[in-house]
XYZ file of C-alpha atoms in Angstrom:
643
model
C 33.412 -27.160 12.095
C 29.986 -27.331 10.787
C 26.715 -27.294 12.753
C 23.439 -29.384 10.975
C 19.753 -28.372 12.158
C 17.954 -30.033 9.108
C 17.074 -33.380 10.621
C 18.460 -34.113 14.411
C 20.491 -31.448 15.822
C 24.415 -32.155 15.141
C 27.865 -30.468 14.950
C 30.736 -32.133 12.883
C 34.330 -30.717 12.790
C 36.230 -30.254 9.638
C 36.957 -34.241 9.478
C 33.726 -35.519 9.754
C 34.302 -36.636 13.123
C 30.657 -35.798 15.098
C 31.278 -33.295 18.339
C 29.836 -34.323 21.600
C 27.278 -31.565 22.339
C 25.598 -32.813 25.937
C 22.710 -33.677 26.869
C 18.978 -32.686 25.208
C 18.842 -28.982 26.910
C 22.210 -28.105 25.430
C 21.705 -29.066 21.804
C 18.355 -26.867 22.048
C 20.204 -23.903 23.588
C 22.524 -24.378 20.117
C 19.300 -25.170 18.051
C 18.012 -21.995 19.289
C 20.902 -19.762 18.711
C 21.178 -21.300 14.961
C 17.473 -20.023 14.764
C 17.981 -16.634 15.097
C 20.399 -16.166 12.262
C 23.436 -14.672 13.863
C 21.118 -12.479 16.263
C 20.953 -11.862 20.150
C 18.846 -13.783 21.909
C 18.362 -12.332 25.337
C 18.724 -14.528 28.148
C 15.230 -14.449 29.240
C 14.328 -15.250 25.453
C 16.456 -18.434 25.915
C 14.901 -19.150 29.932
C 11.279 -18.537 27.945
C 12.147 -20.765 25.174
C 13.467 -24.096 27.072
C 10.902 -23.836 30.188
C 7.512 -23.511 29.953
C 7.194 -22.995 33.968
C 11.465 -21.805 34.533
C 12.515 -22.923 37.486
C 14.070 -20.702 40.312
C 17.869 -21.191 38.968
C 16.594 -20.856 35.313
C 19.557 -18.620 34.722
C 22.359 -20.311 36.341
C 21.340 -23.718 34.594
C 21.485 -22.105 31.524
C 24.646 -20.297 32.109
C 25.738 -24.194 32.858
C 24.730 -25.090 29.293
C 26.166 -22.410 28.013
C 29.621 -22.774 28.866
C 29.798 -26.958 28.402
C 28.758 -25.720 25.271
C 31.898 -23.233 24.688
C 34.280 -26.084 25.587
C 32.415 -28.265 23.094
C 32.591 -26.067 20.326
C 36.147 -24.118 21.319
C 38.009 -27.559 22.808
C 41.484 -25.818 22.600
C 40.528 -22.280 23.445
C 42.814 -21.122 26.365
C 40.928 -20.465 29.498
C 41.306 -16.625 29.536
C 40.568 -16.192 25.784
C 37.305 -14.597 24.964
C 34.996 -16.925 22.622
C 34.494 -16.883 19.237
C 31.823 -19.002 18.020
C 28.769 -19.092 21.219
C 29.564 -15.385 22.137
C 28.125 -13.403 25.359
C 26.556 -9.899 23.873
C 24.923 -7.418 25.677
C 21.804 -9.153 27.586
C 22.065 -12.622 25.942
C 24.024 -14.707 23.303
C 24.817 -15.208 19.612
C 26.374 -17.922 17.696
C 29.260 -16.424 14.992
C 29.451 -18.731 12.197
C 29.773 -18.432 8.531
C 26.515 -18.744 6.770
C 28.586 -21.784 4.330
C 28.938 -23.688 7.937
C 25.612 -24.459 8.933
C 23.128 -26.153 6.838
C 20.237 -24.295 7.211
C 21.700 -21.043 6.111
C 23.235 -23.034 3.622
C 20.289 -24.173 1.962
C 18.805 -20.613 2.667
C 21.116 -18.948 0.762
C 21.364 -21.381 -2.495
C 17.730 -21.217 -2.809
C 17.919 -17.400 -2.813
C 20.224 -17.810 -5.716
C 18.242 -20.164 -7.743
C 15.332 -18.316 -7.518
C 17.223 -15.690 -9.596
C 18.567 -17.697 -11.739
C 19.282 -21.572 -13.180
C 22.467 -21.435 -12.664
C 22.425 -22.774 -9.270
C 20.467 -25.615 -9.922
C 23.078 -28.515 -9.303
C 23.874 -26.385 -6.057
C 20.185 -26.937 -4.814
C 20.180 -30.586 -5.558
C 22.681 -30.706 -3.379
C 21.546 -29.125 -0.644
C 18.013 -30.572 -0.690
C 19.969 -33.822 -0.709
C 21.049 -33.200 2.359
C 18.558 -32.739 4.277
C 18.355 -35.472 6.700
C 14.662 -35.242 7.895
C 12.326 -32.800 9.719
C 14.596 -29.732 11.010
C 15.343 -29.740 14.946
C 14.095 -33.401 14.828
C 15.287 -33.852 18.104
C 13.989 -29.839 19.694
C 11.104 -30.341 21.587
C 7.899 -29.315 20.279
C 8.304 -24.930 21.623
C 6.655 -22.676 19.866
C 9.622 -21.529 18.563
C 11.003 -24.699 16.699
C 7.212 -24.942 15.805
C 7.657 -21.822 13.291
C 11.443 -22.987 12.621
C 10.260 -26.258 11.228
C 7.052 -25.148 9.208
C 9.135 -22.144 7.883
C 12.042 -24.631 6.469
C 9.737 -27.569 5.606
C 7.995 -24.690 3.336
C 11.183 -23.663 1.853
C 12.335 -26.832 1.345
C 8.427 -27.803 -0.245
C 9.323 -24.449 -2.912
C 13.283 -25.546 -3.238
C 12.104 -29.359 -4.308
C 9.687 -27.682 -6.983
C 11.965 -25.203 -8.195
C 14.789 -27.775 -8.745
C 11.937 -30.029 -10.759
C 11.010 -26.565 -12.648
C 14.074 -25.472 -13.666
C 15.167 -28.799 -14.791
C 12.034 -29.273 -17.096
C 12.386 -25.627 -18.764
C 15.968 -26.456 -19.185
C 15.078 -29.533 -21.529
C 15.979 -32.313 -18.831
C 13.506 -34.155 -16.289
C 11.584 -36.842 -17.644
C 13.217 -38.708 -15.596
C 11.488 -36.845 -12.528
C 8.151 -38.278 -12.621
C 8.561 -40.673 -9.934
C 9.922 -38.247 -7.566
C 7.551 -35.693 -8.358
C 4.650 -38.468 -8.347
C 6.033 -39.460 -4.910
C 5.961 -35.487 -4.491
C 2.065 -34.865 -4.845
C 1.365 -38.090 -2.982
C 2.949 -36.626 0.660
C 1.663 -32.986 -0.191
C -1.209 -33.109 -2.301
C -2.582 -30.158 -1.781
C 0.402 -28.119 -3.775
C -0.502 -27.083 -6.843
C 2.449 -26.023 -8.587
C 3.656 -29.617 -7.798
C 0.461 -31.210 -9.853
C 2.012 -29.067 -13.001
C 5.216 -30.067 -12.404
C 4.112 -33.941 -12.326
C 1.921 -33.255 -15.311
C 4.821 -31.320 -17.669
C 7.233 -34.087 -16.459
C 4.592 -36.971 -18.007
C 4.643 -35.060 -21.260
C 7.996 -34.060 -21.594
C 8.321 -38.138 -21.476
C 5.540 -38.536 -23.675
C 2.958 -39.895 -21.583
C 0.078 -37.258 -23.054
C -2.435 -39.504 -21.733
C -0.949 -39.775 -18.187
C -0.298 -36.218 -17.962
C -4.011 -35.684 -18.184
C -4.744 -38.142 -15.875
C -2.347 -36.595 -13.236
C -4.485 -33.082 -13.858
C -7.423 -34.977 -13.855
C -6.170 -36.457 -9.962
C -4.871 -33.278 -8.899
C -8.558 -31.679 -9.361
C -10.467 -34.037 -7.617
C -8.440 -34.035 -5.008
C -8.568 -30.489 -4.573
C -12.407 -30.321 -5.331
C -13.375 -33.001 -3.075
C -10.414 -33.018 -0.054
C -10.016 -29.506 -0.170
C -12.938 -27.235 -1.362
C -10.852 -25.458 -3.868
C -11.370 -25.207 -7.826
C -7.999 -25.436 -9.630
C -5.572 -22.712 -10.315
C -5.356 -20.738 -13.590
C -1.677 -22.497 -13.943
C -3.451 -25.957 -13.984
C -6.415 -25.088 -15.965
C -4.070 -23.459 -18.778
C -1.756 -26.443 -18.353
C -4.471 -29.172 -19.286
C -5.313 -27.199 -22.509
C -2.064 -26.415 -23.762
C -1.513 -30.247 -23.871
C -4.777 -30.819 -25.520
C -3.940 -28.835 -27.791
C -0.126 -29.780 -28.153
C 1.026 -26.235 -27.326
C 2.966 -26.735 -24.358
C 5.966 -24.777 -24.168
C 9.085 -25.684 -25.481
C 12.088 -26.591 -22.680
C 13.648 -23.056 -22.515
C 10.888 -21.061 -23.789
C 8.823 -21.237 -20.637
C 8.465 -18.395 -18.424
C 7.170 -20.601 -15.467
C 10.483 -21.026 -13.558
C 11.821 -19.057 -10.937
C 9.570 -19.200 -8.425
C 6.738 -17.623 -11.005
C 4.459 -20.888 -10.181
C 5.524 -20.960 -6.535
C 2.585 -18.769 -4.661
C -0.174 -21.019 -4.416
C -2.580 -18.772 -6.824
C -6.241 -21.389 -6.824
C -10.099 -19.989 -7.471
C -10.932 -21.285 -3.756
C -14.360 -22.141 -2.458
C -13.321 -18.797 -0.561
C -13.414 -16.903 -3.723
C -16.692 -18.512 -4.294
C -18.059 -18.045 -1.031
C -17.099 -14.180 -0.887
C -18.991 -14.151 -4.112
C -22.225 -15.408 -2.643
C -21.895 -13.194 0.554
C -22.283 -10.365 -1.579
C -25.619 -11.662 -3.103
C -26.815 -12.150 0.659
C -29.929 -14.039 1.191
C -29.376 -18.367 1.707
C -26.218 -17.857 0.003
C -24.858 -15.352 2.085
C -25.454 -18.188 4.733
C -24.307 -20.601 3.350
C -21.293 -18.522 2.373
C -20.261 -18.648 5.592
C -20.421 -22.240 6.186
C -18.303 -22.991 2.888
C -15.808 -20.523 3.737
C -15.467 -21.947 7.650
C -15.362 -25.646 5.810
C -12.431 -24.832 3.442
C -10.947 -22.878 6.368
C -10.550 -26.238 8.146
C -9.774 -28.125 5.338
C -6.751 -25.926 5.041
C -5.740 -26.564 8.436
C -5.225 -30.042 8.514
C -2.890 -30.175 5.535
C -0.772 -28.449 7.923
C 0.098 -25.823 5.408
C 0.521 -22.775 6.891
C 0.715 -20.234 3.951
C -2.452 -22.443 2.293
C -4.426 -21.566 5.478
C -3.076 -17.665 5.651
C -4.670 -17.694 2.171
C -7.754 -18.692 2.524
C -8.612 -17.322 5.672
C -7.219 -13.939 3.988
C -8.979 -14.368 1.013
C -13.002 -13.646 2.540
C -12.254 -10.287 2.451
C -15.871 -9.799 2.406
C -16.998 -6.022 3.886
C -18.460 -5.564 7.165
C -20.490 -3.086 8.271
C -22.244 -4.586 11.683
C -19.685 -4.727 14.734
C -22.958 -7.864 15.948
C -21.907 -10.994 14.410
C -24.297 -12.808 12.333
C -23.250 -16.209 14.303
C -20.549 -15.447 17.109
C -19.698 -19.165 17.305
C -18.807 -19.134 14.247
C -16.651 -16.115 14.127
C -14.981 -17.265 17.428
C -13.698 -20.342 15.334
C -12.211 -18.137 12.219
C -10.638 -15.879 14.925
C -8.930 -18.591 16.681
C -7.795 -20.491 13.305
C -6.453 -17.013 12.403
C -4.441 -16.595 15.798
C -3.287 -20.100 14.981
C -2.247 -19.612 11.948
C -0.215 -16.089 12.821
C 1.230 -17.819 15.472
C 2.537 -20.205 13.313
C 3.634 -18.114 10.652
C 5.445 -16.107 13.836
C 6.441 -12.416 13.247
C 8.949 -13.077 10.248
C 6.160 -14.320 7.793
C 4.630 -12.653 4.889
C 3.668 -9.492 5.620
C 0.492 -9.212 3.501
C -0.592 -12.460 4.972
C -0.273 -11.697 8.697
C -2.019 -8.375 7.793
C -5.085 -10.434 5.998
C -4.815 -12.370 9.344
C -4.992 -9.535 11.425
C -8.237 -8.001 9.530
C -9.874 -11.317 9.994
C -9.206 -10.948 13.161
C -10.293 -7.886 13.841
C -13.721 -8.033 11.671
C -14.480 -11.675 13.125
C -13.937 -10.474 16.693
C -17.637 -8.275 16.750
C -19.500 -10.418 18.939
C -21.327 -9.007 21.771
C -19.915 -11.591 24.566
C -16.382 -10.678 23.979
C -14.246 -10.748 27.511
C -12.708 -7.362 27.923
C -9.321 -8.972 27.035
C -10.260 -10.174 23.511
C -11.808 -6.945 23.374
C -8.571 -5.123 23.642
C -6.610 -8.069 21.281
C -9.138 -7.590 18.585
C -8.651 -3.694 18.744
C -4.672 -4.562 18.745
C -5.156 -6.514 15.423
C -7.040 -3.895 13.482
C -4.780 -1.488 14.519
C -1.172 -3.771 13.353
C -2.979 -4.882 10.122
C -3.766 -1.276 9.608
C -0.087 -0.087 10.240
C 1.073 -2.985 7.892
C -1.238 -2.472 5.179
C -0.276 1.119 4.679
C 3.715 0.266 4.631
C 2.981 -2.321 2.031
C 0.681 0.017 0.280
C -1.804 -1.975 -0.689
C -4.936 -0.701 -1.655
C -7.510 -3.163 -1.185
C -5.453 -4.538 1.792
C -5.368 -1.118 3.428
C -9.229 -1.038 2.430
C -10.164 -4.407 4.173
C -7.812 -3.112 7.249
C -9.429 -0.239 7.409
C -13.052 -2.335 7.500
C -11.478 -3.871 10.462
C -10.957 -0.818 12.471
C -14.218 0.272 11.553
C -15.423 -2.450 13.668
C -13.240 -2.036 16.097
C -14.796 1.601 16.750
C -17.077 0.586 18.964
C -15.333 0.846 22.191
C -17.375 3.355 23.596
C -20.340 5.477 22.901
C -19.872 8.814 20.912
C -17.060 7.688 18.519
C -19.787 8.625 14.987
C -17.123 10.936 13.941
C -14.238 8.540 13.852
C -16.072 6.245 12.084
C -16.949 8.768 9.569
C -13.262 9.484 9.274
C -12.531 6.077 8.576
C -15.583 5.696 6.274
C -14.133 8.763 4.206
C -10.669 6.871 3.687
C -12.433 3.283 2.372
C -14.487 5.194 0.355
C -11.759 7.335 -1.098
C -9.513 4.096 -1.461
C -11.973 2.122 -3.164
C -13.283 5.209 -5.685
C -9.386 5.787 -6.539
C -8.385 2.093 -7.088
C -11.475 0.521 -8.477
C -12.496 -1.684 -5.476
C -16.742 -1.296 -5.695
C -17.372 -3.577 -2.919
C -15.695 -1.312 -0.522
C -17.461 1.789 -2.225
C -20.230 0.248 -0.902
C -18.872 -0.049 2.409
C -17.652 3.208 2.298
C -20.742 4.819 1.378
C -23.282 2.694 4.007
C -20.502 3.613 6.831
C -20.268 7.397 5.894
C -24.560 6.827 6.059
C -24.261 5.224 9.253
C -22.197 7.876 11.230
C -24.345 11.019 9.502
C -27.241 9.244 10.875
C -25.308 8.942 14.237
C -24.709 12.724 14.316
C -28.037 13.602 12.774
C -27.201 14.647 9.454
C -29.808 13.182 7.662
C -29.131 15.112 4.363
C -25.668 13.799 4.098
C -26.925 10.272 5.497
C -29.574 10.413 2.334
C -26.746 11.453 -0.119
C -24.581 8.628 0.748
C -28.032 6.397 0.533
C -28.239 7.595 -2.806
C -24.847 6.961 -3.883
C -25.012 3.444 -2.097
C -27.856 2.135 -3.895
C -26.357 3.355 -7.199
C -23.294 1.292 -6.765
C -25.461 -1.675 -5.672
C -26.803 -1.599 -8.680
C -23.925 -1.898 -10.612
C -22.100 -4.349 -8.285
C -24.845 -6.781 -7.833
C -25.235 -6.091 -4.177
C -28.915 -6.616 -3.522
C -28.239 -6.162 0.541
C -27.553 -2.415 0.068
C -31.122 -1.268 -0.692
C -32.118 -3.279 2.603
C -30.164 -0.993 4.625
C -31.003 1.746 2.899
C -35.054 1.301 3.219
C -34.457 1.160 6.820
C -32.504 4.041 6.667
C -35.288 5.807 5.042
C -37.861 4.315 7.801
C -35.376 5.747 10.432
C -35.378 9.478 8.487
C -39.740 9.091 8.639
C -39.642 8.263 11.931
C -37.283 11.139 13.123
C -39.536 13.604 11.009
C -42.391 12.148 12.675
C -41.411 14.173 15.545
C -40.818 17.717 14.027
C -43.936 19.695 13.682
C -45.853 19.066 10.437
C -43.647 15.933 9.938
C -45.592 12.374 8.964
C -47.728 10.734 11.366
C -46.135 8.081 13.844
C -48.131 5.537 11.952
C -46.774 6.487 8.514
C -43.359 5.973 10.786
C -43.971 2.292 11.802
C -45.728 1.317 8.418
C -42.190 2.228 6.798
C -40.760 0.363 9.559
C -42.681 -2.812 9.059
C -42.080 -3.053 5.048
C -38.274 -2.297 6.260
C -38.453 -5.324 8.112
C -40.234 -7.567 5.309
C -37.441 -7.030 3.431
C -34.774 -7.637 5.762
C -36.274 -11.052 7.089
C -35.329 -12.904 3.781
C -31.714 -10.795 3.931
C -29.346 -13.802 5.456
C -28.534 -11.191 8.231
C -30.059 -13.423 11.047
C -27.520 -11.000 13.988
C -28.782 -8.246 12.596
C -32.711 -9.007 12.096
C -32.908 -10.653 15.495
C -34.926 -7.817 18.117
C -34.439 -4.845 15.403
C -38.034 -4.286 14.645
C -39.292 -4.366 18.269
C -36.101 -1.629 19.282
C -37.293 0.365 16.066
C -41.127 0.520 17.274
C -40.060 1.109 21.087
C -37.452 4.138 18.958
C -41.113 5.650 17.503
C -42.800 5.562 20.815
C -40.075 7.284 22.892
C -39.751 9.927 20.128
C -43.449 10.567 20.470
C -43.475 10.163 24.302
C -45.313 6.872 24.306
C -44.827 4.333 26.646
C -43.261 0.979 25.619
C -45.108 -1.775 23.528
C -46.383 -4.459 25.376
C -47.531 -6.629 22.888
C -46.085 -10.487 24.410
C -45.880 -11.412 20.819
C -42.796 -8.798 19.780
C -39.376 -10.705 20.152
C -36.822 -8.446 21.438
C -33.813 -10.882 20.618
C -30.794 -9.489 22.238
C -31.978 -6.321 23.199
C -34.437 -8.121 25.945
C -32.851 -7.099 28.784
C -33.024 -2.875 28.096
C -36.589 -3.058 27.098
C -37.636 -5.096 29.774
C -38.115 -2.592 32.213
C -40.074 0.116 30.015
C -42.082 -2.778 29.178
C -42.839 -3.737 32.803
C -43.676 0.095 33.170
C -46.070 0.080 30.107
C -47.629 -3.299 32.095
C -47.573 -0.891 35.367
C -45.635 -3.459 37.093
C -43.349 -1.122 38.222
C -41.635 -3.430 41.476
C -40.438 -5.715 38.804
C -39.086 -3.231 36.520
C -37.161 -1.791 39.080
C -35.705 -5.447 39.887
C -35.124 -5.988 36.154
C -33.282 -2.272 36.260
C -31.074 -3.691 39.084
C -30.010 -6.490 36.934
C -29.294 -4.385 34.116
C -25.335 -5.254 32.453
C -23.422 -2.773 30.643
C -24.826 -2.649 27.129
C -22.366 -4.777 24.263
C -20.064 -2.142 22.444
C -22.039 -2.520 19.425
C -24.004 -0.312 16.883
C -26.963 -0.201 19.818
C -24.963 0.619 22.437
C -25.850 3.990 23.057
C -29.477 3.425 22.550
C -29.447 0.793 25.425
C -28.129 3.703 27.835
C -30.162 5.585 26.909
C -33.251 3.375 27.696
C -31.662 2.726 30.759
C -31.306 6.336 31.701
C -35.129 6.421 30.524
C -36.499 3.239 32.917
C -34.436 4.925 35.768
C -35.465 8.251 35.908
C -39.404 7.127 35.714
C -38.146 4.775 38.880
C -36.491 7.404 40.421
C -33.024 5.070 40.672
C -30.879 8.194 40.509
C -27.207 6.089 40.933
C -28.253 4.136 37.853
C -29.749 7.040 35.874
C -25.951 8.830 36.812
C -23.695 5.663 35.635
C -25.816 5.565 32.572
C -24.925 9.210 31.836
C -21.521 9.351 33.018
C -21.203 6.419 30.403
C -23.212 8.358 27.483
C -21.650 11.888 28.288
C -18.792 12.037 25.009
C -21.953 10.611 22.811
C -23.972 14.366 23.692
C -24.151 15.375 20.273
C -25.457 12.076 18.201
C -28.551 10.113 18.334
C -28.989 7.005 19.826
C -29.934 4.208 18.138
C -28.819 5.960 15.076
C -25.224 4.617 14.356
C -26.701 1.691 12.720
C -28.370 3.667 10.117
C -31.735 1.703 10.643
C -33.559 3.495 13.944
C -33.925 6.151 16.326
C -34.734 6.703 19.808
C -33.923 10.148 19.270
C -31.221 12.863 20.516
C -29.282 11.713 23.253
C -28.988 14.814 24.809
C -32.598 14.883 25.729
C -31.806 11.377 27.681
C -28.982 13.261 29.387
C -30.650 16.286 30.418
C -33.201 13.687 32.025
C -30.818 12.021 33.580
C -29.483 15.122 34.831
C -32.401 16.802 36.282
C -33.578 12.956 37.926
C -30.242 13.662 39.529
C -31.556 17.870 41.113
């Protein structure tokens, strides 16, 4: 007996002769159980997998299936024997086959052996031969024959190339060029197929044609698909200008070497201009969203892992520059993981993951996505240190920085995690995340009021900016500076409050023309409202100052500045819990602030029941950029509005 999952679901016994399997819900109970290799699958697995609302006798139906399936399969078991092919172990079933008896594992298993070796290349024709059309043809559309059929069709993709490669370094296939040309035409966005097509055309001496096909393949990938050609292509067109292309036998292309899709992507590009900030760090984001979606509808699910991976560019703000944006790379990377389901490349679903993670900053995330976005960062991390990957681990790592937001007082776990970038990218050579390293290790001194060991890491940030082309860094670091004058402002014999905001307003200048629209928005109102509170000051009231998205904390010292104290307290009332970003302690703490000058003691005790493991840092501070000063003097307010 055999059992046949590439194209519709079938079994055949030794003679051909095709065996009557039931009706639709039984071949997908088999379809499933070929799926998982030889594993248990639990019966509620199996209930989850055919039902997408079970119905009460879930169970008992497919206990029904089950056991029609047995006699199918087993036709001249005796009753009382136990089963030996659809087997009942411990909470579900398991299908015991040979590997040699179903085609799948079949074609599985010869394609593992070609990869290591030409010998089994008449094998593979074989068995890509038969395959009879899309695998589970006939399974409905579950999630789970979702990943079965993209995971196969993608093996099968790498098994067709592989058969053409091995063939061409062996000396044969010039006879392959129309089956390679019908090849690129149905998946045109495969690179190592474009090669194959091209080396074919030569190898039959059609010089001329083979630069046409390379000619083809690159403006199809240019204009469909936002991505430059791959060093394999580019090296291929000149070694047949020149007449140097490898000799059949000599090459050392086959094997799965030219597999990986490996192209310069309009990702690559666009992490390049995010670095340089500015328009281009703007419009760095729109390429990289545009090739993200061009990925996605060639339905190529490794393609898509890569480039979403691949804009691996360092975050330092837990704001997103444009959350509607991010909310689209999220999903396409939840998508795409899905897809990919828990068996895919590991290094890919932990790229995934960190997108996830560092894409999921905005300040309107649900409390659910919230927790899923903490969830990623935290699996991406675990991955990325098992595969032991530097720069993974670093761009993890960047992820659960971000992710550290949670709640207010967590500056010395994000110094911890700014040590261990910082120490990655120093010991393996990664300067972008040296950067990162350094302004996060800035960011959390400031936080806890170090402002020696926040100017060191200044130092050392705007040395490596220097080096790596990163003209964002001394941005962050002049406001930085402006945050240090306007905490010394304070101290006795420190600058004047003026000097304070003058360093704050040339701070601001520069970042305007920074690309960092998230972060600009309502920073140099918070900073100057930062200065007064530190000097005891009321709130500015100038109508002209846009607060952005930190509107709703200053209202109500502003209203108090304006003496229109009734309509403070109503704006108090309708205060929400501050976003669990850089700010967030700052916007308790002007909340504590507007209530204890109202006299609302419940809010002033929420605010500092909320603030109380943040004691020892400074609010405001954690982005590196302003003050409003220690937050223990806000709780010892709060406390004493509460005597």
């Amino acid at each position: 007996m055999r059992i046949d999952v590439l194209g519709v679901v079938r079994a055949l016994r030794d003679d051909g002769c095709p065996i009557d399997l039931g009706g639709p819900r039984h071949r997908e109970v088999l379809a499933r159980l070929v799926a998982a290799e030889g594993r248990t699958v639990t019966t509620d697995t199996l209930v989850d997998d055919l039902w997408s609302d079970p119905p009460a006798r879930a169970v008992g139906a497919l206990r029904t299936f089950v056991a029609a399936l047995r006699r199918a399969l087993e036709p001249e078991r005796p009753p009382r024997d136990p089963p030996r092919v659809l087997v009942t172990e411990g909470p579900g079933y398991a299908l015991r086959l040979a590997r040699d008896e179903v085609d799948a594992h079949r074609f599985q298993d010869v394609l593992a052996r070609a990869r290591r070796g030409p010998e089994a290349v008449a094998d593979l024709g074989a068995v890509l031969a038969a395959w009879r059309g899309p695998a589970y043809a006939d399974v409905p559309d579950a999630a789970w024959a979702r990943r079965e059929r993209a995971r196969l069709e993608e093996l099968r993709l790498e098994g067709v190339e592989l058969h053409a490669r091995i063939l061409l370094d062996s000396g044969q296939g010039a006879d392959l060029v129309a089956a390679l040309d019908a090849h690129v035409a149905e998946h045109p966005w495969r690179e190592p197929a474009w090669e194959l097509l091209a080396r074919a055309l030569y190898r039959a001496g059609r010089q001329a044609d083979a630069l046409a096909a390379l000619r083809r393949a690159r403006a199809m990938l240019v204009g469909d698909l936002g991505l430059d050609p791959g060093a394999g292509l580019r090296r291929l067109e000149t070694d047949i200008l020149n007449g140097t292309v490898p000799a059949a036998g000599s090459s050392l292309m086959w094997a799965g070497a030219g597999v990986r899709l490996g192209p310069r992507t309009t990702v690559d590009l666009a992490r390049t201009l995010a670095l340089a900030g500015g328009d281009a760090l703007v419009h760095s984001r729109r390429d990289r969203l545009a090739a993200l979606r061009a990925a996605e509808r060639t339905g190529d699910l490794l393609l898509t892992a890569r480039i979403i991976g691949a804009y691996d560019v360092p975050a330092l703000w837990s704001r997103a520059d444009d959350a509607e944006q991010s909310r689209a790379v999220v999903a396409a990377a939840e998508r795409t993981l899905t897809g990919l389901g828990p068996d895919g490349p590991a290094d890919l679903r932990a790229r995934l993951l960190s997108t996830v993670a560092v894409e999921s900053r905005s300040a309107d995330l649900s409390g659910s996505e919230l927790k899923r976005a903490r969830q990623a960062a935290l699996r991406a991390e675990a991955l990325a240190r098992k595969l032991a990957d530097p720069a993974l681990l670093a761009f993890a790592l960047n992820g659960l920085f971000l992710q550290s937001f949670t709640r207010p007082g967590l500056g010395a776990e994000r110094d911890r995690i700014g040590a261990e970038i910082l120490d990655l990218a120093t010991r393996h050579g990664l300067p972008d995340f040296a950067v990162l390293g350094r302004l996060a290790r800035l960011q959390s001194a400031s936080a806890l009021g170090d402002l020696d060991a926040a100017a060191s890491h200044a130092r050392a940030a705007d040395r490596l900016a220097a080096t790596t082309e990163a003209p964002l860094v001394p941005v962050l670091t002049q406001w930085f500076r402006a945050r240090a004058t306007a905490a010394r402002s304070a101290e006795p014999g420190g600058p004047a409050a003026a000097t304070a905001a003058a360093h704050y307003r040339a701070a601001e200048d520069a970042l305007q023309a920074a690309g960092m629209p998230g972060l600009h928005h309502g920073l140099f109102p918070l900073a100057l409202l930062g200065l007064r509170l530190l000097h005891d000051r009321p709130a500015p009231t100038d109508p002209r100052l846009d607060w952005g998205p930190y509107r709703p904390w200053a209202r109500p010292l502003v209203l108090l500045g304006r003496q229109r104290d009734e309509e403070a307290r109503t704006a108090l009332a309708a205060l929400p819990d501050p976003p669990h970003d850089h700010m967030q302690e700052a916007m308790w703490c002007l909340t504590i602030r507007a209530a204890v000058r109202l006299g609302e003691r419940a809010v002033a005790a929420r605010a500092r029941a909320a603030l109380s493991d943040a004691r020892t840092e400074h609010a405001g501070a954690a982005s590196g950029m302003l003050t409003l000063g220690p937050v223990a003097r806000y709780l010892a307010e709060a406390k004493a509005c509460a005597a």
